[in-house]
Short mmCIF file of C-alpha atoms in Angstrom, two decimals:
data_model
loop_
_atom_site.label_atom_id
_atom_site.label_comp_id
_atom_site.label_asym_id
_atom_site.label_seq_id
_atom_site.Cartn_x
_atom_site.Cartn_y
_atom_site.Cartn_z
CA UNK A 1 -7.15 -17.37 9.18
CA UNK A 2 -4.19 -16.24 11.65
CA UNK A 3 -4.62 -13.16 13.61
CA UNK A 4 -2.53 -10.66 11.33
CA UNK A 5 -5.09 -11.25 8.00
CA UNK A 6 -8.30 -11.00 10.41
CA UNK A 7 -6.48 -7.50 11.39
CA UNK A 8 -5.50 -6.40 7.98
CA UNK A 9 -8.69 -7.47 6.29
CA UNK A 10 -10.63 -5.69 8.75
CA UNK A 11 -8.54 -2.81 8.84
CA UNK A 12 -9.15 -2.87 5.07
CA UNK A 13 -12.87 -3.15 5.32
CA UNK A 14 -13.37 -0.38 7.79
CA UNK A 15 -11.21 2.55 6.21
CA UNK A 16 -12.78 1.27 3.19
CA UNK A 17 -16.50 1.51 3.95
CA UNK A 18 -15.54 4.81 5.55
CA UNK A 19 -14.61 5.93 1.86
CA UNK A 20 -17.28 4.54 0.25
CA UNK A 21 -19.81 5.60 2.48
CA UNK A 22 -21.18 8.60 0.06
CA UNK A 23 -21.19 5.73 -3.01
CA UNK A 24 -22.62 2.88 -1.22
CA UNK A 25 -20.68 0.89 -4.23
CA UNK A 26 -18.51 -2.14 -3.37
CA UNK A 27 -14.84 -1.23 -3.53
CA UNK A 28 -12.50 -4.21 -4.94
CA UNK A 29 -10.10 -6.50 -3.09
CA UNK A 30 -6.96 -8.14 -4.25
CA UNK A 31 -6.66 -11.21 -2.43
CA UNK A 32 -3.79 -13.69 -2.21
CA UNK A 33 -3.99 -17.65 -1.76
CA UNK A 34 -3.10 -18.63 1.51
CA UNK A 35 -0.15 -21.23 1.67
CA UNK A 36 0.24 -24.25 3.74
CA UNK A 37 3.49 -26.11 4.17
CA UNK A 38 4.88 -24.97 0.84
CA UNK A 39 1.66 -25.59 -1.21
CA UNK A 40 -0.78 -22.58 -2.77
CA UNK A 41 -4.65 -23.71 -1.06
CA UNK A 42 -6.58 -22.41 -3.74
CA UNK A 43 -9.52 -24.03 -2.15
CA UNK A 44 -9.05 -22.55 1.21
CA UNK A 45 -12.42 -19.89 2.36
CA UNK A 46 -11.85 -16.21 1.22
CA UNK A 47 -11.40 -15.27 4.53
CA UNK A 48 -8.20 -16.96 5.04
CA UNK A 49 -6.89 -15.33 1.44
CA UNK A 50 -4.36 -12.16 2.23
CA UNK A 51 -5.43 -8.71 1.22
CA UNK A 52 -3.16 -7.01 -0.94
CA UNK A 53 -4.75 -3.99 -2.19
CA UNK A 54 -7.89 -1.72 -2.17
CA UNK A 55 -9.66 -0.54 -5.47
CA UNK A 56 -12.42 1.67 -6.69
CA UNK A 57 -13.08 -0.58 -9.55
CA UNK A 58 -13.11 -4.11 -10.66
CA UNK A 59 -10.76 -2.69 -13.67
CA UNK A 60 -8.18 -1.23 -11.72
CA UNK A 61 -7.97 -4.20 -9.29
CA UNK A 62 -7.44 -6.57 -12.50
CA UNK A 63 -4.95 -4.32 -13.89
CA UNK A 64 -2.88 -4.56 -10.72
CA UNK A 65 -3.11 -7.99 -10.37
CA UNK A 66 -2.53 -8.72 -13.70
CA UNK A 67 0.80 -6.90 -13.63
CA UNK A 68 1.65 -8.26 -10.23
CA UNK A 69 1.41 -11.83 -11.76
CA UNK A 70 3.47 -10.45 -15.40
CA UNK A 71 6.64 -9.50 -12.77
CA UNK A 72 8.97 -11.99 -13.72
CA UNK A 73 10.93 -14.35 -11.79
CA UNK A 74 14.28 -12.58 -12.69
CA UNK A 75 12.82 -9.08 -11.62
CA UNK A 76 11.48 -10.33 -7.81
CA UNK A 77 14.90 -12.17 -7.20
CA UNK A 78 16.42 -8.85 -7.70
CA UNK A 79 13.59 -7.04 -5.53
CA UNK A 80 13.69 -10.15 -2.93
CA UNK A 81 17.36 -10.29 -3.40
CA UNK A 82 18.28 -6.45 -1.87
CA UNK A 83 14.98 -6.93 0.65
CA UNK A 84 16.34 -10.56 1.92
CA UNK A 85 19.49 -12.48 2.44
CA UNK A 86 19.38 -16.28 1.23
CA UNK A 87 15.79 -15.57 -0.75
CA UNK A 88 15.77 -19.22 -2.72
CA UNK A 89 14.79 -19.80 -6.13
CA UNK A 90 12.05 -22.09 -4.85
CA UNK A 91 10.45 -19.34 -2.30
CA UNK A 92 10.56 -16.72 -5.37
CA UNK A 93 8.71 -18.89 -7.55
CA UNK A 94 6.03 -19.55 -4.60
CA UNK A 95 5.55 -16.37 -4.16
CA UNK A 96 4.89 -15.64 -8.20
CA UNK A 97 2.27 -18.41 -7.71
CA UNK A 98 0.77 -16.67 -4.94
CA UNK A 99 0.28 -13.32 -7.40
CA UNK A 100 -0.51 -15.39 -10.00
CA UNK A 101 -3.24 -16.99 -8.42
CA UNK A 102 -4.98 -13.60 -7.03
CA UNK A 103 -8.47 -12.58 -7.34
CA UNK A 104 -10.11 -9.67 -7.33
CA UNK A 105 -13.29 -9.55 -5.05
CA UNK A 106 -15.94 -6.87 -4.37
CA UNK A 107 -16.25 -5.83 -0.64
CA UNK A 108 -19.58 -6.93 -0.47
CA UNK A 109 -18.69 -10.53 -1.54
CA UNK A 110 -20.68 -13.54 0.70
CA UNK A 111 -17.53 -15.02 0.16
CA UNK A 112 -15.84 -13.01 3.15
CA UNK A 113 -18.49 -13.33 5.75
CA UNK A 114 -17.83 -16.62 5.84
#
């Protein structure tokens, strides 16, 4: 895991158990599949997966991520287009499989000790 998801996952995992301190319920985590040299490791640890959002509830995390991996190739080259200059085909597509290939995890998860 590089330094900037050990910072944002922790960064996540604090504010969140700060919130959820009065529930003492797991909160949900959208994670993303790292990627290494253009290829999605879906077999890489959970702790080298890419937070992408903080829920209350396993529904609402699955709702997001299911219409993160519904946007369509046509609407994130318009999105990537105005954000970056030369955004290829190939790189939107790669990063579709990255939301389609996210998981929603409860903060208390083994999975991210590890």
């Amino acid at each position: 895991m590089n330094a900037r998801h050990a910072a944002a996952l922790a960064l996540l995992l604090l504010v969140a158990s700060m919130v959820g301190c009065e529930r003492r319920k797991p909160f949900w985590l959208m994670m993303m599949p790292p990627v290494q040299e253009g290829q999605l490791e879906l077999n890489a640890p959970m702790m080298s997966w890419s937070p992408n959002g903080l829920f209350g509830s396993f529904s609402e995390c699955e709702q997001a991520r299911k219409a993160a991996a519904a946007f369509s190739v046509k609407q994130a080259q318009q999105m990537f287009g105005k954000m970056f200059k030369n955004f290829s085909e190939a790189q939107i597509k790669g990063a579709m499989g990255v939301m389609s290939n996210a998981v929603c995890i409860a903060s208390d998860d083994p999975r991210l000790a590890k």
